[in-house]
XYZ file of C-alpha atoms in Angstrom:
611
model
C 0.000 0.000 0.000
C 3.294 2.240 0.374
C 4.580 1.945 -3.308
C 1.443 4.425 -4.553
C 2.777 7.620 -2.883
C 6.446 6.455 -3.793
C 5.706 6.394 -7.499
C 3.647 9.833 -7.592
C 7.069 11.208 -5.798
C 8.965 10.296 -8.430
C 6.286 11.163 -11.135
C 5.897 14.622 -9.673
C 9.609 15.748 -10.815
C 8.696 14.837 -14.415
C 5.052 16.220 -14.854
C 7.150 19.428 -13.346
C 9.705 19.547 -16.121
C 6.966 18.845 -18.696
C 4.776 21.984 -17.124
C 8.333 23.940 -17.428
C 8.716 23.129 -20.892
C 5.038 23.958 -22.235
C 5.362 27.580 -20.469
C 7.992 28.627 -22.516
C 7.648 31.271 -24.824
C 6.357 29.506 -28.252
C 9.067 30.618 -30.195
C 12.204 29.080 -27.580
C 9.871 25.415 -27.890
C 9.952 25.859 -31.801
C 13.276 26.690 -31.512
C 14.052 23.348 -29.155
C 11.815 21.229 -31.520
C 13.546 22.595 -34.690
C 17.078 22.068 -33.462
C 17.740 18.485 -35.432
C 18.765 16.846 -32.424
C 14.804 15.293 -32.581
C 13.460 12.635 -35.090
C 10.723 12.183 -36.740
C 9.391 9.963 -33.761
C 10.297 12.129 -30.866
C 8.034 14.503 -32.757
C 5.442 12.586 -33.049
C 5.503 11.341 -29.192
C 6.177 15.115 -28.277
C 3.262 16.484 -29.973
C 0.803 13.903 -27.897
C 2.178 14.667 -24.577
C -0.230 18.067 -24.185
C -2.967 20.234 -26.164
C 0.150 23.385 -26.447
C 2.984 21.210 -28.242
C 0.381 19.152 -30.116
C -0.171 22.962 -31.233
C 3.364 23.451 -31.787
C 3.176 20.369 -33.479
C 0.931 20.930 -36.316
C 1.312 19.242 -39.509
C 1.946 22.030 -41.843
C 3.752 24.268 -39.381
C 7.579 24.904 -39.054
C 8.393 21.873 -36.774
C 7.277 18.953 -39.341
C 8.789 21.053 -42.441
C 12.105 21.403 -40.639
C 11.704 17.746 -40.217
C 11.073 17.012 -44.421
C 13.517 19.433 -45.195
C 16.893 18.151 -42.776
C 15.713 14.367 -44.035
C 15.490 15.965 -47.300
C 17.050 18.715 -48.748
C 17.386 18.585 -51.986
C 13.055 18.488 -52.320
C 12.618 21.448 -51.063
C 13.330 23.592 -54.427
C 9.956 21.903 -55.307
C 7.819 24.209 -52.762
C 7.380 27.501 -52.849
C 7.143 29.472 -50.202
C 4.041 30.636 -50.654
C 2.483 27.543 -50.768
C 0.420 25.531 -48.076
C 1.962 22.316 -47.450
C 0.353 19.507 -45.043
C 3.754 19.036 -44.029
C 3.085 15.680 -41.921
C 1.498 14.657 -44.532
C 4.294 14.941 -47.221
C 7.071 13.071 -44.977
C 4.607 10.278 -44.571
C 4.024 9.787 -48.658
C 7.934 10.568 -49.204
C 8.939 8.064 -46.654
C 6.367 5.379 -48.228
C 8.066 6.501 -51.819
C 11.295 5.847 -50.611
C 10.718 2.355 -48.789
C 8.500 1.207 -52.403
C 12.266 2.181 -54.239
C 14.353 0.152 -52.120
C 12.252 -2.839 -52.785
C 11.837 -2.251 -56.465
C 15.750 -2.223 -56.277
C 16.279 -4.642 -54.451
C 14.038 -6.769 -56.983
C 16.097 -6.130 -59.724
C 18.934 -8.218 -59.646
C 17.505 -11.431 -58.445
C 15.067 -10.245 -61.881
C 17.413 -9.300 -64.336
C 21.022 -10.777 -63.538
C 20.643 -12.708 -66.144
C 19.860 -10.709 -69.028
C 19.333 -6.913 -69.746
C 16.262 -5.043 -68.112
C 13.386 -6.169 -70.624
C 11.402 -3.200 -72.014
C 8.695 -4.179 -69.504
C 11.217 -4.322 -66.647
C 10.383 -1.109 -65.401
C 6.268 -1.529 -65.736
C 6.284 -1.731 -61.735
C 7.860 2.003 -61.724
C 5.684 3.545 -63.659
C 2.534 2.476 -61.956
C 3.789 3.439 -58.991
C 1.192 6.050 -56.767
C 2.616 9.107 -55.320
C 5.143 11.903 -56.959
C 7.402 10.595 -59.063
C 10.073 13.302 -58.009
C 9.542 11.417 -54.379
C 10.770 8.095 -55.700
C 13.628 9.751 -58.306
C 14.960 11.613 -54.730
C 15.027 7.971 -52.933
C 17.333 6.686 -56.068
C 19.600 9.686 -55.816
C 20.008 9.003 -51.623
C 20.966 5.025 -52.904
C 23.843 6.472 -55.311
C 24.766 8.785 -52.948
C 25.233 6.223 -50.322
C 29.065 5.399 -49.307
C 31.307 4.832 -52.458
C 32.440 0.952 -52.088
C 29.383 -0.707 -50.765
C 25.915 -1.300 -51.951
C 27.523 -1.651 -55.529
C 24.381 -3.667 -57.251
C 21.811 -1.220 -55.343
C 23.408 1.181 -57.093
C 23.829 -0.425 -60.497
C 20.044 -0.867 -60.573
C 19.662 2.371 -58.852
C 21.265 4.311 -61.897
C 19.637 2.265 -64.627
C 15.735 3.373 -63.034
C 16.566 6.703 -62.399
C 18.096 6.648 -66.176
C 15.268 5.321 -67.793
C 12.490 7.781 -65.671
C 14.261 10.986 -66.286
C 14.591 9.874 -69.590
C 10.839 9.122 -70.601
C 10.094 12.148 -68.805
C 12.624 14.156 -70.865
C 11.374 12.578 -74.510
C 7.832 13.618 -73.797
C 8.608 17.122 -72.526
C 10.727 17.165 -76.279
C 7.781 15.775 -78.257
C 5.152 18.144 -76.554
C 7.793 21.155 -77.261
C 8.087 20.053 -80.864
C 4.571 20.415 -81.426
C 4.664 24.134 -80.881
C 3.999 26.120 -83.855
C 6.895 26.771 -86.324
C 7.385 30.653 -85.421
C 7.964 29.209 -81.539
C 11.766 29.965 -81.709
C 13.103 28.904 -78.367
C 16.271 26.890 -80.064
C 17.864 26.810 -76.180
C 14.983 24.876 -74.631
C 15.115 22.306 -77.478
C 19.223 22.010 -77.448
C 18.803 21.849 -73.056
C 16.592 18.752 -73.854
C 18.928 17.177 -76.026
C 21.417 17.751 -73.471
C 19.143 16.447 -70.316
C 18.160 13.303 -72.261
C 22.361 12.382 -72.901
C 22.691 12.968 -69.561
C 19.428 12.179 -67.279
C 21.784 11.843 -64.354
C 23.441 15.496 -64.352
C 21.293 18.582 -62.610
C 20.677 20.152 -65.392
C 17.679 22.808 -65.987
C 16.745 25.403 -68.619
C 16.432 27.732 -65.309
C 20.180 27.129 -64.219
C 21.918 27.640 -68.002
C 19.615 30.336 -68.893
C 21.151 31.754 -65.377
C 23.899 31.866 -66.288
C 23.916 32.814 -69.940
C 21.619 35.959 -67.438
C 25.378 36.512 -65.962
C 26.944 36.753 -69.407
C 24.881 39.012 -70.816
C 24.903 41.401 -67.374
C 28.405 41.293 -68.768
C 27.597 42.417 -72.260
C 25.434 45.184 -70.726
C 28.276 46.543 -68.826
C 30.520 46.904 -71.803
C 27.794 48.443 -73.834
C 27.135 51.018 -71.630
C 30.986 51.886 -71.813
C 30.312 52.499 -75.664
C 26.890 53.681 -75.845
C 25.048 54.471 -72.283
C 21.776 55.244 -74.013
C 21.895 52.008 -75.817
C 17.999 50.899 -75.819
C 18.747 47.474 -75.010
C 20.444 48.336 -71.108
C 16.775 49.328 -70.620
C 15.330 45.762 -70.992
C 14.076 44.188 -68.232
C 15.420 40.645 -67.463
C 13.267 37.976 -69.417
C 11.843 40.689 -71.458
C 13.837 41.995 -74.586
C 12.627 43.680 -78.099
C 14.278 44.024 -81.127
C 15.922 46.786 -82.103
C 16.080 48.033 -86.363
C 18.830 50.331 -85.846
C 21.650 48.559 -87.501
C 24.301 50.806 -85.705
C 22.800 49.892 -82.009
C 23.162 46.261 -83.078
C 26.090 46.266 -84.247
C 27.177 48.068 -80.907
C 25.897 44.935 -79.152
C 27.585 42.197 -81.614
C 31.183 44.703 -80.707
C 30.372 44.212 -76.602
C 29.457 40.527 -76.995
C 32.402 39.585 -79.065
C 34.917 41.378 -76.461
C 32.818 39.575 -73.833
C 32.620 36.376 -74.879
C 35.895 35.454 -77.035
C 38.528 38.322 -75.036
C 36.943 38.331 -71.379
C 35.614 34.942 -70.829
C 37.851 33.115 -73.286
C 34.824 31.064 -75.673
C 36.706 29.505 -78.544
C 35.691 26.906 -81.065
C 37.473 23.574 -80.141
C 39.313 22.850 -82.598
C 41.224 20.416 -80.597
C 38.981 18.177 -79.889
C 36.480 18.956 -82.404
C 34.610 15.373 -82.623
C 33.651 15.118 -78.697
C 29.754 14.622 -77.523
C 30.549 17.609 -74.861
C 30.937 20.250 -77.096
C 27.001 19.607 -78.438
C 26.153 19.466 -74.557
C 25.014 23.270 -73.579
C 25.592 23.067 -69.701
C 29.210 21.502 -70.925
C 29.336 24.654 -73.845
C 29.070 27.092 -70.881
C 31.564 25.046 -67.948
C 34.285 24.060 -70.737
C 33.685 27.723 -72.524
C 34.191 25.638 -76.025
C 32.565 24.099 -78.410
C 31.502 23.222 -82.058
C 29.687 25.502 -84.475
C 26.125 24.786 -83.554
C 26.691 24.989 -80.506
C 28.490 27.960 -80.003
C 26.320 29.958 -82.531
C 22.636 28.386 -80.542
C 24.882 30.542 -76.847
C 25.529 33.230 -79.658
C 22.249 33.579 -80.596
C 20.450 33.561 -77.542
C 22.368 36.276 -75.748
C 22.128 38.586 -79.038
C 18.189 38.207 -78.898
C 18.392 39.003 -75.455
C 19.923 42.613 -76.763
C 17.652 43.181 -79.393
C 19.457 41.838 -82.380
C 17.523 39.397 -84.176
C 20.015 36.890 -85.712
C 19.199 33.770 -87.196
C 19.881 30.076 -87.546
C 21.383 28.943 -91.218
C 21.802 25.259 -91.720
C 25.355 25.757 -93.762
C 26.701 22.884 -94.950
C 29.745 21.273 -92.427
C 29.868 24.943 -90.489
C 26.288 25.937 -88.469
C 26.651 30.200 -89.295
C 24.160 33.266 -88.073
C 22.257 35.283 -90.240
C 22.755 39.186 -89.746
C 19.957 41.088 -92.185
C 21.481 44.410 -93.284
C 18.615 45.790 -95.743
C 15.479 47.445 -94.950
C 12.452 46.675 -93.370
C 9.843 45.308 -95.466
C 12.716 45.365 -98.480
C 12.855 42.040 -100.776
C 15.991 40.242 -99.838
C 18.660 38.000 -101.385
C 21.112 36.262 -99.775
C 23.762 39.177 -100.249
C 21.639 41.528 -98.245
C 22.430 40.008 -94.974
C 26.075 39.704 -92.523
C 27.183 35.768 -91.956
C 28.730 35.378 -88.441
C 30.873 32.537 -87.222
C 30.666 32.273 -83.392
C 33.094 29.235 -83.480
C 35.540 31.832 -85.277
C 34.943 34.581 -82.419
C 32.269 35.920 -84.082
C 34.129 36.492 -87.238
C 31.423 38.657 -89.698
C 31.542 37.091 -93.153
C 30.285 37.754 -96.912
C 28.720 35.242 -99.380
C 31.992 34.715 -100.749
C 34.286 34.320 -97.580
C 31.444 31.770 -96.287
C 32.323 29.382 -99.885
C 35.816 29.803 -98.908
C 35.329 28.692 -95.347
C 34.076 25.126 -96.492
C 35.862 25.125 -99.655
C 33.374 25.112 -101.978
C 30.089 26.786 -103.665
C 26.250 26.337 -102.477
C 23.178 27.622 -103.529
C 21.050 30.509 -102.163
C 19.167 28.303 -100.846
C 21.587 26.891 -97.949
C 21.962 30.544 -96.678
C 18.290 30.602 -95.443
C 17.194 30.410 -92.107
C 15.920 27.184 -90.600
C 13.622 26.580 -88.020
C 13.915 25.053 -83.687
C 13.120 21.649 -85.441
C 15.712 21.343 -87.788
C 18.786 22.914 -85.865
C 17.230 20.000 -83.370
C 17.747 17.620 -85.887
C 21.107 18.939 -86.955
C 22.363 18.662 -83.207
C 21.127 15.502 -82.769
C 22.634 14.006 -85.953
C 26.108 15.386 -84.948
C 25.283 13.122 -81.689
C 24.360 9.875 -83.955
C 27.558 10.833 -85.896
C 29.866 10.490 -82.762
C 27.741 7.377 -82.058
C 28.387 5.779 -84.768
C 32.129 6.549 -83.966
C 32.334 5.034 -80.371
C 34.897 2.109 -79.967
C 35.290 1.598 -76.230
C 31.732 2.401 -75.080
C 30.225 -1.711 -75.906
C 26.973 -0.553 -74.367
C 26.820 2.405 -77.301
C 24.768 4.426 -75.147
C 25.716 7.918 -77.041
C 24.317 5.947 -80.560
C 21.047 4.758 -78.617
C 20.114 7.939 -76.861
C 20.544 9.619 -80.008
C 18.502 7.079 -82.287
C 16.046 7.690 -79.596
C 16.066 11.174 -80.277
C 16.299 11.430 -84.018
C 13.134 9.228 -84.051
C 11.296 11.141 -81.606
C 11.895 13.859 -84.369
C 10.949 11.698 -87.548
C 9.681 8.273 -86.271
C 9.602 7.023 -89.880
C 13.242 7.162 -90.823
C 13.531 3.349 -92.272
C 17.208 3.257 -92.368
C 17.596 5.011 -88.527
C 14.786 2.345 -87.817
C 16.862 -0.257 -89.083
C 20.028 1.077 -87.393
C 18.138 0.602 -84.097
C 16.452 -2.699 -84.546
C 20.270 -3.848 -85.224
C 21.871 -2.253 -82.479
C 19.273 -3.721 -79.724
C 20.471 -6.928 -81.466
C 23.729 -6.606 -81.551
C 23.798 -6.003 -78.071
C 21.072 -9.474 -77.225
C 18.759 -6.528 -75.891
C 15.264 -6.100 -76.085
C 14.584 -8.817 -78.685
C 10.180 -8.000 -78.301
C 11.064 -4.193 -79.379
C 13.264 -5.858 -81.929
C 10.617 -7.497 -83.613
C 8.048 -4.183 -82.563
C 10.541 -1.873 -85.092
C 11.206 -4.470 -87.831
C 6.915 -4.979 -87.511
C 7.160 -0.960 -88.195
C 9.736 -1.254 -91.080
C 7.763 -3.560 -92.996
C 4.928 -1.373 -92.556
C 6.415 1.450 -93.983
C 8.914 -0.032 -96.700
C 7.770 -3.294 -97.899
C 11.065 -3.264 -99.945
C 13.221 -4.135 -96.795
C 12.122 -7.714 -96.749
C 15.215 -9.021 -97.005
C 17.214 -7.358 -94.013
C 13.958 -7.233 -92.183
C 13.517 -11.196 -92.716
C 16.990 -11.724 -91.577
C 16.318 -10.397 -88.553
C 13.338 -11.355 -87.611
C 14.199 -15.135 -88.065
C 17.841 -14.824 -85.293
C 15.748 -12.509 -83.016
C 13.062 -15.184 -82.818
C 15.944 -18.238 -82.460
C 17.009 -15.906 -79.549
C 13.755 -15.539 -78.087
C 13.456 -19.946 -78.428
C 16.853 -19.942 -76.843
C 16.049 -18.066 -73.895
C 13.105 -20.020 -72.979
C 15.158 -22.655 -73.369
C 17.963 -21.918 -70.907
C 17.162 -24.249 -67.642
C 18.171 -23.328 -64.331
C 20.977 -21.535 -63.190
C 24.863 -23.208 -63.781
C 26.621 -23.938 -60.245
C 30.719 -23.883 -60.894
C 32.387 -25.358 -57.978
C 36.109 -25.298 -57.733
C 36.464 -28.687 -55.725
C 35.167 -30.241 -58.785
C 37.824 -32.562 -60.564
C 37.285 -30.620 -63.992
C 37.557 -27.580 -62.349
C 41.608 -28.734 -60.472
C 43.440 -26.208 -63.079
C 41.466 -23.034 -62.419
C 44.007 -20.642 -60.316
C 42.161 -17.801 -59.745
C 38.626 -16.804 -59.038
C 35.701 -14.133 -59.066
C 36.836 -10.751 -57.973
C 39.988 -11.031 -57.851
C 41.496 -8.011 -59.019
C 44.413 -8.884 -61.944
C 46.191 -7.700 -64.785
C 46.599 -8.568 -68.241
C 50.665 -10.164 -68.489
C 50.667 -8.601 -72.012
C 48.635 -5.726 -72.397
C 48.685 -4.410 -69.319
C 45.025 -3.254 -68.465
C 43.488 -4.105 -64.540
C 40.311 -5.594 -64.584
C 38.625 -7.830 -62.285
C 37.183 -11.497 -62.740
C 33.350 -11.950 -62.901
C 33.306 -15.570 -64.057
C 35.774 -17.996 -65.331
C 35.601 -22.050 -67.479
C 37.574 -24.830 -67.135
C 38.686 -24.578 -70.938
C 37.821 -21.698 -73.560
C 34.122 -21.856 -74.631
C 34.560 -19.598 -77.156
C 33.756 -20.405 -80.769
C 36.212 -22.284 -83.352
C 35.853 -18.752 -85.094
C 36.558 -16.530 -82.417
C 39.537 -19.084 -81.163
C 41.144 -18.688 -85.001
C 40.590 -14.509 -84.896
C 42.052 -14.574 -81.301
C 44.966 -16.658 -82.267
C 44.284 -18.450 -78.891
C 46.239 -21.575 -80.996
C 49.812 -19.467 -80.578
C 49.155 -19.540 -76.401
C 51.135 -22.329 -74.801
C 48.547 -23.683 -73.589
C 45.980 -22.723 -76.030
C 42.401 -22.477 -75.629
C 42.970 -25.907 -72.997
C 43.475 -23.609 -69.945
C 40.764 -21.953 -68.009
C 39.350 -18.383 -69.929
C 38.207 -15.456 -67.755
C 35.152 -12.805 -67.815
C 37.099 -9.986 -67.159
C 35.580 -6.177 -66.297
C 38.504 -4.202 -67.331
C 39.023 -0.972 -66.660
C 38.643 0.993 -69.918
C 34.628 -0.065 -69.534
C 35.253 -2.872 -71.662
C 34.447 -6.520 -71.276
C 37.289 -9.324 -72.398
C 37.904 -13.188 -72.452
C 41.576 -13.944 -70.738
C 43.324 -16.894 -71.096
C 45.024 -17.982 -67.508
C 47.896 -17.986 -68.405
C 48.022 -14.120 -69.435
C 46.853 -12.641 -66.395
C 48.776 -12.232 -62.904
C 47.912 -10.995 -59.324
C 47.370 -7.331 -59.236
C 49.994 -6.649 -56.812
C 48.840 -2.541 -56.437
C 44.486 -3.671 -56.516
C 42.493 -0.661 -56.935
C 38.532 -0.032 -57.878
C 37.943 -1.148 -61.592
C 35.785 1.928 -63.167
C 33.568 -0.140 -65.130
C 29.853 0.605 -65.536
C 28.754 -2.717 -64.764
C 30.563 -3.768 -61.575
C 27.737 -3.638 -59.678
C 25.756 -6.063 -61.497
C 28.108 -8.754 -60.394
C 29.730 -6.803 -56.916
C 28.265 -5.686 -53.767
C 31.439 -3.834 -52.228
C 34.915 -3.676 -53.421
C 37.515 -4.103 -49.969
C 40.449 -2.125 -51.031
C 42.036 -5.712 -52.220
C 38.927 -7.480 -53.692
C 35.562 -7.323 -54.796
C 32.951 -9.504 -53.100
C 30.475 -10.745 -55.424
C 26.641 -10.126 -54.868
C 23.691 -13.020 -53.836
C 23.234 -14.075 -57.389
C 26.940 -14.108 -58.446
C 27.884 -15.783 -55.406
C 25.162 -18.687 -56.159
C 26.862 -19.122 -59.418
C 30.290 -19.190 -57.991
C 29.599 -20.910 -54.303
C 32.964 -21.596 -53.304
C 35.088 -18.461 -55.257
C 34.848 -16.243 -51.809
C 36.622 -19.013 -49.732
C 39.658 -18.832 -51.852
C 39.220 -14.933 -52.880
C 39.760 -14.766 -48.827
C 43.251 -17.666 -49.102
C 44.308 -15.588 -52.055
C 44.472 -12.157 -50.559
C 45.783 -13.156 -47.165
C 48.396 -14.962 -49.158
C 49.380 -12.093 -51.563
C 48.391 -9.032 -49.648
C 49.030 -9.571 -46.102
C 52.867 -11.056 -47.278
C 53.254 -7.836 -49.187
C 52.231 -5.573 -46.130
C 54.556 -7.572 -43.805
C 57.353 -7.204 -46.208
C 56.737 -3.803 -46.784
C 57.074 -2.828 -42.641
């Protein structure tokens, strides 16, 4: 009967720090309940303790958005101030988003190990409830995670985050192409191009119109040093007119050139002329180079912005600007206007010095100006170009992302069609969308039967073969056919005679190559020829190789293998090894055993001799 009044003594202290607490002023409990030291929990247990901090409490008050925004602080660009936010209610969803992500990616390799994400792969994404820019933050959080582990999480991370911000990007493109033709905004278009090649860079029309803002603040400020009345320091930002006066623009081309080619350094690279970056516009503005279309689409935007209306001309091998010098309302030939390089520092040319710049004659009608759409196109087939061009890249991502564009243009280009069907299967990708295109080809030109036919018959033998495949091949080393293989999955090595690092992601007891591929290797010249266990090798230039044993050796200096598709076969790399993920290790049961022999062997003697 004694232990009642004990327990209300010791209560008594409490409920007298809790009435202590509630009478402070509100904006010292805010203060307490913003500091970060709470979590999401504490809140919630904090804010049912009494009616005042439940008040404090309140879902779309400060204390709940200070929670969202220290969880999550790259989101909050996506509010505006203004706005009323249940902000309770918004942790709850983004928390909900972020738990559906991890178990989407944590799907994905026991799904796809095996093959490339199918087409459909992703179907469980996009019907997924809630905002999407909840789910893309949740992906970003997984790649930002620390930089040796959670390898595959972030493989699969990067390949969904790719393929949403890039299906977002091509519909944003095809709605903007179906503006009318006299909708001139040639940066948004060439910003699109550049978001799709690069879905996982920050880039926004806001930011590089920002800072093309900050180049032409410049421009203004030499301008006024020539001509302080000029009309064009009047206009407002975002707002601009043109101005007739060919003096005042030619004022503005004077303070632009100075800006851009003597104060900031721009130059056409002529260096490096055939590189995807200089067609990238964020990339234009960082590397302060690039190639003529590129340079004149930053040329022409910041002249507009001044009131001088230049234009696009298609020229043949050299993208030029248009400068009209006759009258208003005047019937004009080509002669009547200025030609300006911006990849030549804004070099002002005739008719005549634009044939000599190519090295050859053209007809009036290649001086004319062309529209958003087809300075689009031109960028994009620079891009297919360089695709076509790519040796190291095996995944050809540059060629893809710019078929994918180019069609998005003109989806009934038979031979870019074509192109595409036999890239996907090339790379043993996507054989369904294989036969969807070649479907489309026929469709169009019934005279492609024969390449059409061709491949149509080994995409369906691929599809049989697939089905076909049974189960999933165990390789144990203790096996007796198995007694000559030395080394073993993720082990890092290098090559005895060429001398890249890669790292092993499989290995067979003899070479399982082809009697083709054994001839064209000259695997008959080794030693031991193709009777000696053959590697899968991830080597470090991003390609992927077939080793014999007997030319690779212990990596005696191991370091991380920068190869896009470690993570599909790696969880974490040590500092001495990789360790292979759940479905490579099922594959390879007993590698990790002897992974652990082989660096305590090699490593740990070379760290004792070295002390």
């Amino acid at each position: 009967m004694e232990v009642v009044p004990a327990l209300a003594e010791e209560a008594a202290p409490e409920a007298a720090g809790l009435s202590c607490l509630v009478n402070l002023p509100g904006e010292v409990l805010e203060y307490i309940l913003c500091s970060g030291s709470l979590t999401a929990a504490d809140i919630g247990r904090v804010s049912s303790t009494c009616r005042r901090l439940r008040e404090l409490c309140q879902s779309s008050g400060k204390v709940w958005k200070e929670q969202f925004r220290v969880r999550w602080p790259s989101l909050m660009k996506h509010y505006s101030p203004t706005d009323y936010v249940n902000w309770l209610e918004e942790y709850k969803v983004r928390q909900k988003a972020g738990l559906e992500a991890r178990k989407i990616v944590a799907s994905f390799s026991k799904r796809f190990f095996s093959e490339h994400v199918p087409c459909n792969g992703f179907s469980d994404i996009e019907n997924l409830e809630g905002p999407e820019i909840f789910f893309e933050d949740e992906l970003v959080c997984i790649l930002n995670m620390e930089g040796r582990k959670a390898l595959t999480w972030k493989y699969y991370a990067k390949k969904i985050l790719y393929y949403l911000r890039q299906q977002k990007i091509l519909n944003n493109l095809k709605a903007f192409l179906q503006q009318p033709d006299d909708y001139e905004s040639y940066l948004e278009g060439a910003v699109y191009i550049d978001q799709y090649c690069n879905p996982l860079s920050d880039i926004s029309l806001r930011d590089i119109q920002a800072q093309i803002d900050s180049i032409v603040e410049l421009v203004c400020k030499t301008l006024r040093g020539i001509n302080s009345r000029h009309p064009s320091l009047a206009f407002k930002a975002g707002e601009s007119s043109m101005i007739m006066e060919i003096e005042l623009q030619s004022q503005v081309l004077d303070a632009m050139n100075y800006v851009l080619y003597d104060q900031l350094k721009f130059k056409g690279n002529r260096m490096d002329y055939y590189n995807a970056l200089n067609l990238y516009m964020h990339q234009v503005l960082i590397r302060r180079t690039g190639i003529p279309i590129s340079m004149s689409l930053l040329y022409l935007t910041i002249a507009r912005q001044l009131g001088v209306p230049l234009e696009p001309v298609n020229f043949p091998s050299h993208f030029l600007l248009r400068w009209c010098q006759g009258a208003e309302g005047a019937t004009l030939d080509i002669f009547d206007y200025i030609y300006i390089d911006a990849f030549g520092k804004g070099k002002q040319l005739t008719v005549k010095e634009c044939e000599y710049l190519i090295g050859q004659h053209v007809t009036a009608a290649l001086y004319g100006v062309v529209n958003v759409k087809k300075v689009l196109q031109r960028m994009v087939g620079n891009l297919l170009s360089l695709g076509k061009r790519e040796g190291i890249d095996q995944s050809y991502q540059l060629l893809r992302d710019s078929l994918d564009l180019y069609l998005a243009m003109y989806p009934d280009q038979v031979q870019l069609l074509l192109l595409q069907a036999r890239l996907y299967f090339h790379l043993g990708i996507w054989p369904e969308k294989v036969l969807d295109i070649l479907q489309h080809i026929q469709t169009l030109d019934p005279g492609q039967h024969g390449a059409v036919g061709y491949l149509v018959q080994h995409t369906l033998e691929h599809i049989e073969r697939k089905k076909e495949e049974v189960g999933v091949e165990v390789k144990l080393r203790s096996h007796e056919k198995h007694r000559d293989v030395c080394y073993a999955i993720g082990l890092i090595m290098k090559h005895k005679r060429y001398g890249y690092n890669c790292v092993i992601y499989g290995w067979d007891p003899t070479c399982m190559m082809g009697h083709e591929w054994i001839r064209n290797m000259n695997v008959h010249s080794l030693p031991h020829g193709h009777h000696q266990p053959f590697y899968n090798v991830l080597v470090e230039d991003g390609s992927c190789r077939y080793a014999a044993q007997e030319n690779l050796e212990y990596n005696v200096e191991p370091q991380e293998i920068s190869h896009p598709d470690v993570g599909r076969y790696f969880s974490e790399f040590t500092g001495t090894h990789y360790i292979p993920n759940a479905e490579l290790e099922i594959r390879y049961p007993e590698d990790l055993e002897s992974v652990y022999e082989t660096v305590q062997n090699i490593y740990s003697a070379k760290k004792e001799n070295v002390e």
